[in-house]
C-alpha cells in the first residue's frame, strides 16, 4: 500500500523511519459552556432594559409628555415694534393689531402681520413742534374706533402739561377722527397717564382730578364732575363700563379719606359714594359691579381684601384674597404706570362670578403651579377652581359665551396652549395646539382672542424673540 508522500512515493518523507504519522493520546471532548449565551443574552437585556428605563425616566423628568400625540399650534406671524421701550397697551380689533409706546403707535394687519399704519403723537392746537408723548389708550375698540391720550411730556419729570389731549382713532386706517385739547387746571394734580373709553356716544376719561364726558360725534363737552377743591381729593385709576364709572378718590381733608365715586357714564350724574379705609392706594378691579381691592394692613405682603358694591355704593359682600384654592392674584398687566392710571387686570366678571388666578406655588425645584378660581359675587365664597396642570401656572385672558379662556405659562414639558373652562365649573379642555416658545406668555404679554387666534403683545421692558405675534 502506497500513499503520496510515504514509502513507495518520491519525495522527502516528513516522518523518517515511520510509515505513518505519529500517534498521540486522544484529547477529551470539550465541554460546551451553555451559560455563556445565557450571560450574553442577560447582559443585552439588562443594557437595553436599563437604557429604555433610563430614557423613559429622563423623558418623564425633562421631556414633553405625550409630545408625539399633541398637535402644534401654527405661528401665523411675528413682528417687532418700531420702538424698543416698554409698551403701554394694545388693541386687536377690526383686522388690526396695534401696540402703543410713548413715542409711537404701531399697527399690523391681523391676518398677515404686515405693517398697516403707524402714528406719532399728533400736534396739539397751537403747537408748532412735536413735543408730546402717548400716555394712554382705551381698553376696548367700539364700532371700529379707539381712543388714545397724549400730551407734552410728564409734568413731574419734564415740566410739561402731562396727559392733556384725547384723540379718537379709526383703527383700520389710523386716521384721527376727533381731538380734544383739554385745558390744564392750575393748582391740581396733573395726570401723566389716562386710559379713556367710549361708552355709547360719550368718551369718558379722567384728567387733572376731573372726570369728563365728551361727545364722540361733535367733540363738545357733555358733562364734567369736578372734586371739591377744599377737600384736596386726587382721582386714582378709575374703572369704566357701559353702566358705571367707578372713580376712587384719595382725599386729605374734610370727610372720609378714601371714597369710591360712582357716576352715570351718559350724563355724569352721581349715583352713589362708598367709603373705605386702605393702607395703600386701591385698585378698582371692576366697574360693573364696582369691586375695590384694599389693604387692611401696612404689611405689603399680607393678603388684601376685595369690597363688592352695588351701583348705588352699598356694600354687597367682602371677598378675602385668601380663598380655599390659594391667594388670589390681582397684579395688573400694566403695573409700571402710575397709580392714577386705569389698570388692566387678569380678572373677569361674568355670570355673577369674579374669575381670577391664584398666586403660583413651587411644586418642584424648577416648576410652579396655580389654580383659576371663580368666586360668587353675592356670597363672597369660592364657587369652583380649576388647574391647567400639576406643574404649570395659568391665567384667564378672555371670556366667550359660557366659557373662560385660559393659557398656561410655557415650560419645556408643557408648552403654552389655550384651555376652555365652563363658567359653571369643570375640567379645563385644551382647544389649541402647543405654542412655539414666545417667552413667559402669562406674565409678560397682553393677550387678545379673535376667531380662534391668540394675538400677543409683549408688555415688559427688554427684548424677547416674539414681541408681537399671532398663533392659531
Coordinates of C-alpha atoms in Angstrom, one line a residue:
X1 CA 0.0 0.0 0.0
X2 CA 1.4 3.2 -1.0
X3 CA 0.3 6.7 -0.2
X4 CA 1.5 10.0 -1.6
X5 CA 4.4 11.3 0.5
X6 CA 5.0 8.0 2.2
X7 CA 7.2 4.9 1.3
X8 CA 6.8 4.0 -2.3
X9 CA 6.4 7.6 -3.4
X10 CA 9.1 10.0 -4.4
X11 CA 10.0 13.0 -2.3
X12 CA 11.1 13.7 1.3
X13 CA 9.3 11.8 4.0
X14 CA 8.0 14.0 6.8
X15 CA 8.4 11.4 9.4
X16 CA 11.6 9.4 8.7
X17 CA 11.6 5.7 9.7
X18 CA 7.8 5.7 10.3
X19 CA 5.3 4.6 7.7
X20 CA 2.5 6.6 9.4
X21 CA 2.2 9.8 11.2
X22 CA 2.9 9.6 15.0
X23 CA 0.0 8.7 17.2
X24 CA -0.9 10.9 20.2
X25 CA -3.3 10.3 23.0
X26 CA -6.8 11.3 22.2
X27 CA -7.9 14.7 23.7
X28 CA -11.0 14.6 25.9
X29 CA -14.1 16.2 24.2
X30 CA -14.6 19.9 25.1
X31 CA -17.5 20.7 27.4
X32 CA -19.9 23.2 26.0
X33 CA -20.4 26.3 28.2
X34 CA -24.1 26.6 28.0
X35 CA -24.1 29.5 30.5
X36 CA -22.2 31.8 28.1
X37 CA -25.1 32.5 25.6
X38 CA -27.3 33.0 28.6
X39 CA -24.9 35.5 30.1
X40 CA -24.7 37.4 26.8
X41 CA -28.5 37.4 26.5
X42 CA -28.8 38.6 30.1
X43 CA -26.3 41.4 29.5
X44 CA -28.2 42.5 26.4
X45 CA -31.5 42.5 28.3
X46 CA -30.0 44.5 31.2
X47 CA -28.4 47.1 28.9
X48 CA -31.4 47.5 26.7
X49 CA -33.9 47.5 29.5
X50 CA -31.8 49.9 31.6
X51 CA -31.3 52.2 28.6
X52 CA -35.1 52.2 27.9
X53 CA -35.9 52.7 31.5
X54 CA -33.3 55.5 31.8
X55 CA -34.6 57.2 28.6
X56 CA -38.2 57.0 29.9
X57 CA -37.1 58.4 33.3
X58 CA -35.3 61.2 31.6
X59 CA -38.1 61.9 29.2
X60 CA -40.6 61.9 32.1
X61 CA -38.5 64.3 34.1
X62 CA -37.2 66.6 31.4
X63 CA -39.0 65.9 28.1
X64 CA -42.5 66.7 26.9
X65 CA -45.2 64.2 27.9
X66 CA -47.1 62.6 25.1
X67 CA -45.3 65.1 22.8
X68 CA -45.9 62.8 19.8
X69 CA -49.6 62.9 20.3
X70 CA -50.1 66.6 20.9
X71 CA -50.7 68.9 17.9
X72 CA -48.6 72.0 17.5
X73 CA -50.3 75.4 17.0
X74 CA -49.5 77.4 13.9
X75 CA -47.4 80.6 14.3
X76 CA -49.1 82.9 11.8
X77 CA -46.6 85.7 12.1
X78 CA -44.4 87.6 14.5
X79 CA -43.2 91.2 14.3
X80 CA -41.2 93.8 16.2
X81 CA -42.5 97.3 17.0
X82 CA -40.7 100.4 15.8
X83 CA -39.8 101.5 19.3
X84 CA -38.0 99.4 21.9
X85 CA -39.2 101.0 25.1
X86 CA -41.9 99.3 27.2
X87 CA -45.3 99.5 25.6
X88 CA -48.4 100.7 27.5
X89 CA -51.2 98.7 26.0
X90 CA -52.6 97.0 22.8
X91 CA -55.6 96.5 20.6
X92 CA -56.7 93.6 18.5
X93 CA -59.8 94.5 16.6
X94 CA -61.2 95.2 13.1
X95 CA -58.4 93.2 11.4
X96 CA -55.7 95.3 13.2
X97 CA -53.2 94.6 16.0
X98 CA -51.9 97.9 17.4
X99 CA -49.3 98.4 20.1
X100 CA -48.7 101.7 21.9
X101 CA -45.3 103.0 23.1
X102 CA -44.6 106.5 24.5
X103 CA -43.4 107.8 21.1
X104 CA -45.2 105.6 18.6
X105 CA -48.4 103.6 17.8
X106 CA -47.6 100.6 15.6
X107 CA -50.4 98.8 13.7
X108 CA -50.2 95.5 11.9
X109 CA -52.6 93.5 9.7
X110 CA -54.0 90.8 11.9
X111 CA -54.1 88.3 9.1
X112 CA -50.5 88.7 7.8
X113 CA -48.6 90.8 10.3
X114 CA -47.7 93.3 7.6
X115 CA -47.5 96.9 8.5
X116 CA -50.9 98.6 8.4
X117 CA -50.1 102.1 9.7
X118 CA -48.2 103.9 12.4
X119 CA -48.9 107.1 14.3
X120 CA -46.8 109.6 16.2
X121 CA -48.5 111.8 18.8
X122 CA -50.3 114.5 16.7
X123 CA -49.7 118.2 17.2
X124 CA -51.8 119.9 19.8
X125 CA -53.7 123.0 18.9
X126 CA -51.2 125.9 18.9
X127 CA -48.1 123.7 18.9
X128 CA -45.5 124.2 16.2
X129 CA -43.3 121.3 17.2
X130 CA -44.0 117.7 18.2
X131 CA -43.4 117.7 21.9
X132 CA -46.0 115.2 23.1
X133 CA -45.9 111.6 24.1
X134 CA -48.6 109.0 24.2
X135 CA -49.9 108.3 27.7
X136 CA -52.9 106.0 27.4
X137 CA -55.3 104.1 25.2
X138 CA -58.8 102.7 25.5
X139 CA -59.1 99.1 26.7
X140 CA -61.7 98.3 24.1
X141 CA -62.4 99.3 20.5
X142 CA -66.1 100.3 19.8
X143 CA -67.5 100.4 16.3
X144 CA -64.1 100.5 14.8
X145 CA -62.9 103.4 17.0
X146 CA -60.3 103.5 19.7
X147 CA -59.2 106.4 21.9
X148 CA -55.7 107.5 22.7
X149 CA -54.3 110.1 25.1
X150 CA -51.1 112.2 24.7
X151 CA -49.6 115.4 25.9
X152 CA -46.4 117.4 26.3
X153 CA -44.3 115.0 28.4
X154 CA -44.8 114.2 32.1
X155 CA -45.1 117.2 34.2
X156 CA -43.3 115.8 37.2
X157 CA -40.4 114.6 35.1
X158 CA -40.1 117.1 32.2
X159 CA -42.1 120.1 33.3
X160 CA -44.8 119.7 30.6
X161 CA -48.6 119.7 31.0
X162 CA -48.9 116.0 31.3
X163 CA -51.5 113.9 29.6
X164 CA -53.9 116.5 28.3
X165 CA -55.2 115.6 24.8
X166 CA -57.6 112.9 23.8
X167 CA -57.9 111.7 20.2
X168 CA -60.4 109.3 18.6
X169 CA -58.7 106.9 16.1
X170 CA -60.1 104.9 13.2
X171 CA -58.5 101.6 14.0
X172 CA -58.5 100.3 10.4
X173 CA -56.7 103.4 8.9
X174 CA -55.1 105.2 11.8
X175 CA -56.9 108.4 10.9
X176 CA -57.6 110.8 13.7
X177 CA -61.3 111.4 13.7
X178 CA -61.6 113.7 16.7
X179 CA -59.3 115.5 19.0
X180 CA -59.9 117.1 22.4
X181 CA -57.3 119.5 23.7
X182 CA -58.2 119.9 27.4
X183 CA -57.2 122.9 29.4
X184 CA -54.7 122.4 32.2
X185 CA -56.3 123.2 35.6
X186 CA -53.9 125.1 37.8
X187 CA -53.2 124.0 41.4
X188 CA -54.4 120.5 40.6
X189 CA -52.6 117.2 40.4
X190 CA -51.5 116.7 36.7
X191 CA -52.4 113.4 35.1
X192 CA -49.5 111.6 33.5
X193 CA -51.4 108.6 32.3
X194 CA -55.1 108.1 31.5
X195 CA -57.0 105.4 29.6
X196 CA -60.2 106.9 28.1
X197 CA -63.1 104.7 27.0
X198 CA -66.0 105.0 24.6
X199 CA -69.4 104.4 26.2
X200 CA -72.2 104.8 23.7
X201 CA -71.8 108.3 22.2
X202 CA -69.6 109.5 25.0
X203 CA -65.8 109.5 25.5
X204 CA -65.2 109.2 29.3
X205 CA -61.8 109.9 30.9
X206 CA -60.2 111.5 34.0
X207 CA -57.7 114.3 33.8
X208 CA -56.3 116.6 36.5
X209 CA -58.7 115.2 39.1
X210 CA -61.8 115.9 36.9
X211 CA -63.9 113.3 35.2
X212 CA -65.1 114.3 31.7
X213 CA -67.7 113.1 29.3
X214 CA -67.2 114.3 25.7
X215 CA -69.4 113.8 22.7
X216 CA -67.9 111.3 20.3
X217 CA -69.6 112.9 17.3
X218 CA -69.3 116.6 18.0
X219 CA -66.4 116.8 20.3
X220 CA -68.3 119.0 22.7
X221 CA -68.2 118.5 26.5
X222 CA -71.3 116.8 27.7
X223 CA -70.5 116.7 31.4
X224 CA -67.8 117.0 33.9
X225 CA -67.5 116.0 37.5
X226 CA -65.1 118.1 39.5
X227 CA -63.9 117.4 43.0
X228 CA -64.4 119.8 45.9
X229 CA -61.2 121.8 45.9
X230 CA -61.1 122.3 49.6
X231 CA -61.0 118.5 50.2
X232 CA -57.8 118.0 48.3
X233 CA -59.0 114.9 46.5
X234 CA -57.0 113.0 43.9
X235 CA -58.5 110.8 41.3
X236 CA -56.8 107.5 41.1
X237 CA -57.2 104.9 38.3
X238 CA -60.9 104.6 37.5
X239 CA -62.8 101.7 36.0
X240 CA -65.3 102.3 33.2
X241 CA -68.1 100.1 31.9
X242 CA -71.3 100.6 29.9
X243 CA -73.3 101.2 33.1
X244 CA -70.9 102.8 35.6
X245 CA -67.8 104.9 36.0
X246 CA -66.2 103.9 39.3
X247 CA -63.7 106.6 40.4
X248 CA -61.6 106.0 43.5
X249 CA -60.7 109.3 45.4
X250 CA -57.9 109.8 47.8
X251 CA -58.7 112.9 49.9
X252 CA -56.7 114.7 52.5
X253 CA -59.3 116.8 54.5
X254 CA -62.9 117.1 55.4
X255 CA -64.7 113.8 55.5
X256 CA -63.6 110.3 54.5
X257 CA -60.0 110.0 53.4
X258 CA -60.9 107.4 50.7
X259 CA -64.1 107.1 48.7
X260 CA -65.4 105.4 45.6
X261 CA -67.4 107.8 43.4
X262 CA -70.0 106.1 41.1
X263 CA -71.2 108.1 38.0
X264 CA -73.6 107.5 35.2
X265 CA -71.4 107.5 32.0
X266 CA -74.1 109.0 29.8
X267 CA -74.9 112.0 32.0
X268 CA -72.2 112.3 34.7
X269 CA -74.9 112.1 37.4
X270 CA -73.7 110.9 40.7
X271 CA -75.2 107.5 41.5
X272 CA -73.6 106.9 44.9
X273 CA -70.5 107.0 47.0
X274 CA -68.8 104.4 49.2
X275 CA -66.2 104.9 51.9
X276 CA -63.4 102.5 53.0
X277 CA -60.0 102.6 54.6
X278 CA -56.9 101.3 52.9
X279 CA -53.3 101.3 53.9
X280 CA -52.1 101.8 50.3
X281 CA -53.6 103.0 47.0
X282 CA -56.5 100.9 46.0
X283 CA -57.1 99.1 42.8
X284 CA -60.5 99.1 41.1
X285 CA -60.9 95.6 39.6
X286 CA -64.3 96.2 38.0
X287 CA -66.9 98.9 37.5
X288 CA -69.8 96.6 36.9
X289 CA -70.2 95.7 39.7
X290 CA -67.8 98.0 41.4
X291 CA -65.0 96.0 43.1
X292 CA -62.2 97.6 45.0
X293 CA -59.1 96.0 46.3
X294 CA -58.0 97.5 49.6
X295 CA -55.1 96.9 52.0
X296 CA -56.2 96.3 55.6
X297 CA -52.6 96.1 56.8
X298 CA -49.5 98.1 56.2
X299 CA -47.6 94.9 55.5
X300 CA -47.4 94.9 51.7
X301 CA -47.1 91.1 51.7
X302 CA -50.3 90.5 53.6
X303 CA -53.3 89.4 51.7
X304 CA -55.6 92.2 50.7
X305 CA -59.4 92.3 50.7
X306 CA -62.0 92.9 47.9
X307 CA -65.1 95.0 48.6
X308 CA -68.0 94.5 46.3
X309 CA -70.6 97.3 45.9
X310 CA -73.9 97.8 44.0
X311 CA -74.2 100.8 41.6
X312 CA -75.5 103.0 44.4
X313 CA -72.4 102.4 46.5
X314 CA -73.9 100.0 49.0
X315 CA -71.6 97.2 50.0
X316 CA -72.7 93.8 48.9
X317 CA -70.0 91.5 50.2
X318 CA -66.4 91.1 51.2
X319 CA -64.0 88.7 49.4
X320 CA -60.8 87.8 51.2
X321 CA -57.9 87.3 48.8
X322 CA -57.0 84.1 50.6
X323 CA -59.6 81.6 49.3
X324 CA -59.6 77.8 49.7
X325 CA -57.7 77.3 46.4
X326 CA -55.0 79.8 47.4
X327 CA -54.3 83.5 47.4
X328 CA -55.9 85.5 44.5
X329 CA -53.5 87.3 42.2
X330 CA -54.6 90.8 41.1
X331 CA -51.2 92.1 39.9
X332 CA -52.1 94.3 36.9
X333 CA -50.5 93.7 33.4
X334 CA -49.6 97.4 33.1
X335 CA -48.1 97.6 36.6
X336 CA -45.4 100.1 35.7
X337 CA -47.7 103.1 35.0
X338 CA -48.5 105.3 38.0
X339 CA -51.4 104.7 40.4
X340 CA -53.6 107.4 38.7
X341 CA -53.9 105.3 35.5
X342 CA -56.5 102.7 34.7
X343 CA -55.2 99.2 35.3
X344 CA -55.7 96.1 33.2
X345 CA -56.2 93.1 35.4
X346 CA -56.2 89.3 34.6
X347 CA -59.6 89.1 36.3
X348 CA -63.1 88.9 34.7
X349 CA -66.6 89.3 35.9
X350 CA -69.2 87.1 34.2
X351 CA -72.4 85.3 35.2
X352 CA -72.3 86.7 38.8
X353 CA -68.7 85.4 39.2
X354 CA -65.3 87.0 39.7
X355 CA -62.8 84.8 37.9
X356 CA -59.1 85.3 38.7
X357 CA -55.9 83.2 39.1
X358 CA -54.2 82.3 42.3
X359 CA -50.6 83.1 43.0
X360 CA -48.2 80.4 41.9
X361 CA -46.6 78.0 44.4
X362 CA -43.4 75.9 43.9
X363 CA -44.2 72.2 43.2
X364 CA -40.6 71.2 42.4
X365 CA -37.2 72.8 42.1
X366 CA -38.0 74.5 38.8
X367 CA -41.7 74.3 38.4
X368 CA -44.7 76.2 39.9
X369 CA -48.5 75.6 39.8
X370 CA -51.6 77.6 40.5
X371 CA -55.4 77.5 40.0
X372 CA -58.0 79.5 38.3
X373 CA -60.8 80.4 40.7
X374 CA -64.4 81.6 40.5
X375 CA -65.9 83.5 43.4
X376 CA -69.6 84.2 43.9
X377 CA -70.1 88.0 43.9
X378 CA -73.1 87.7 46.2
X379 CA -71.8 85.5 48.9
X380 CA -68.0 86.1 48.5
X381 CA -67.4 82.4 48.6
X382 CA -65.4 80.3 46.2
X383 CA -67.6 78.5 43.7
X384 CA -65.1 76.4 41.8
X385 CA -61.4 76.1 41.0
X386 CA -59.5 74.5 38.0
X387 CA -55.9 73.6 37.5
X388 CA -54.4 73.6 34.0
X389 CA -51.7 71.1 35.0
X390 CA -49.8 69.8 38.1
X391 CA -46.6 71.7 37.1
X392 CA -47.8 74.7 35.2
X393 CA -49.2 78.2 36.1
X394 CA -52.1 79.5 34.2
X395 CA -54.1 82.7 33.8
X396 CA -57.5 83.6 32.4
X397 CA -57.4 86.0 29.5
X398 CA -60.9 86.1 27.9
X399 CA -64.5 85.2 28.5
X400 CA -66.5 84.0 25.5
X401 CA -70.1 82.9 25.7
X402 CA -70.4 80.4 28.5
X403 CA -66.6 79.7 28.9
X404 CA -63.5 81.1 30.3
X405 CA -60.4 81.0 28.2
X406 CA -57.1 80.4 30.0
X407 CA -53.5 79.9 28.9
X408 CA -50.6 78.2 30.7
X409 CA -47.1 79.6 31.1
X410 CA -44.6 77.9 28.8
X411 CA -42.4 75.2 30.2
X412 CA -40.2 72.6 28.5
X413 CA -42.6 69.8 29.3
X414 CA -45.8 71.8 28.7
X415 CA -45.6 74.5 26.1
X416 CA -48.4 77.1 26.3
X417 CA -51.8 76.3 24.9
X418 CA -55.3 77.6 25.3
X419 CA -57.8 75.9 27.6
X420 CA -61.6 76.3 27.8
X421 CA -63.3 76.2 31.3
X422 CA -67.1 76.2 31.6
X423 CA -68.4 79.1 33.5
X424 CA -70.3 76.7 35.7
X425 CA -67.1 74.9 36.6
X426 CA -65.5 71.7 35.2
X427 CA -62.2 70.3 33.9
X428 CA -60.2 72.6 31.5
X429 CA -60.3 71.4 27.9
X430 CA -57.4 72.2 25.6
X431 CA -58.7 73.9 22.4
X432 CA -55.4 74.8 20.7
X433 CA -52.2 73.1 19.8
X434 CA -48.9 73.7 21.6
X435 CA -47.5 77.2 21.1
X436 CA -44.0 77.9 19.9
X437 CA -41.9 79.4 22.7
X438 CA -42.6 83.2 22.8
X439 CA -41.3 83.6 26.4
X440 CA -43.3 83.7 29.5
X441 CA -46.7 84.3 28.0
X442 CA -48.7 84.6 31.2
X443 CA -46.5 87.1 32.9
X444 CA -45.4 89.5 30.2
X445 CA -47.9 89.6 27.4
X446 CA -51.2 91.3 26.8
X447 CA -53.3 88.6 25.1
X448 CA -56.3 89.0 22.8
X449 CA -58.6 86.3 21.4
X450 CA -60.4 86.5 18.0
X451 CA -61.8 83.7 15.8
X452 CA -59.5 81.0 17.2
X453 CA -56.4 83.2 17.1
X454 CA -54.4 84.4 20.0
X455 CA -52.7 87.8 19.5
X456 CA -50.0 88.7 21.9
X457 CA -48.1 91.9 22.6
X458 CA -45.1 92.0 24.9
X459 CA -45.7 94.4 27.8
X460 CA -42.4 94.3 29.5
X461 CA -39.1 96.2 29.0
X462 CA -36.2 94.5 27.3
X463 CA -36.2 92.2 24.3
X464 CA -38.0 88.9 23.5
X465 CA -37.9 86.6 20.4
X466 CA -41.6 87.4 19.7
X467 CA -42.6 91.0 20.7
X468 CA -45.9 90.8 18.7
X469 CA -47.3 87.5 17.4
X470 CA -50.4 85.7 16.2
X471 CA -50.9 82.0 16.8
X472 CA -53.8 79.8 15.6

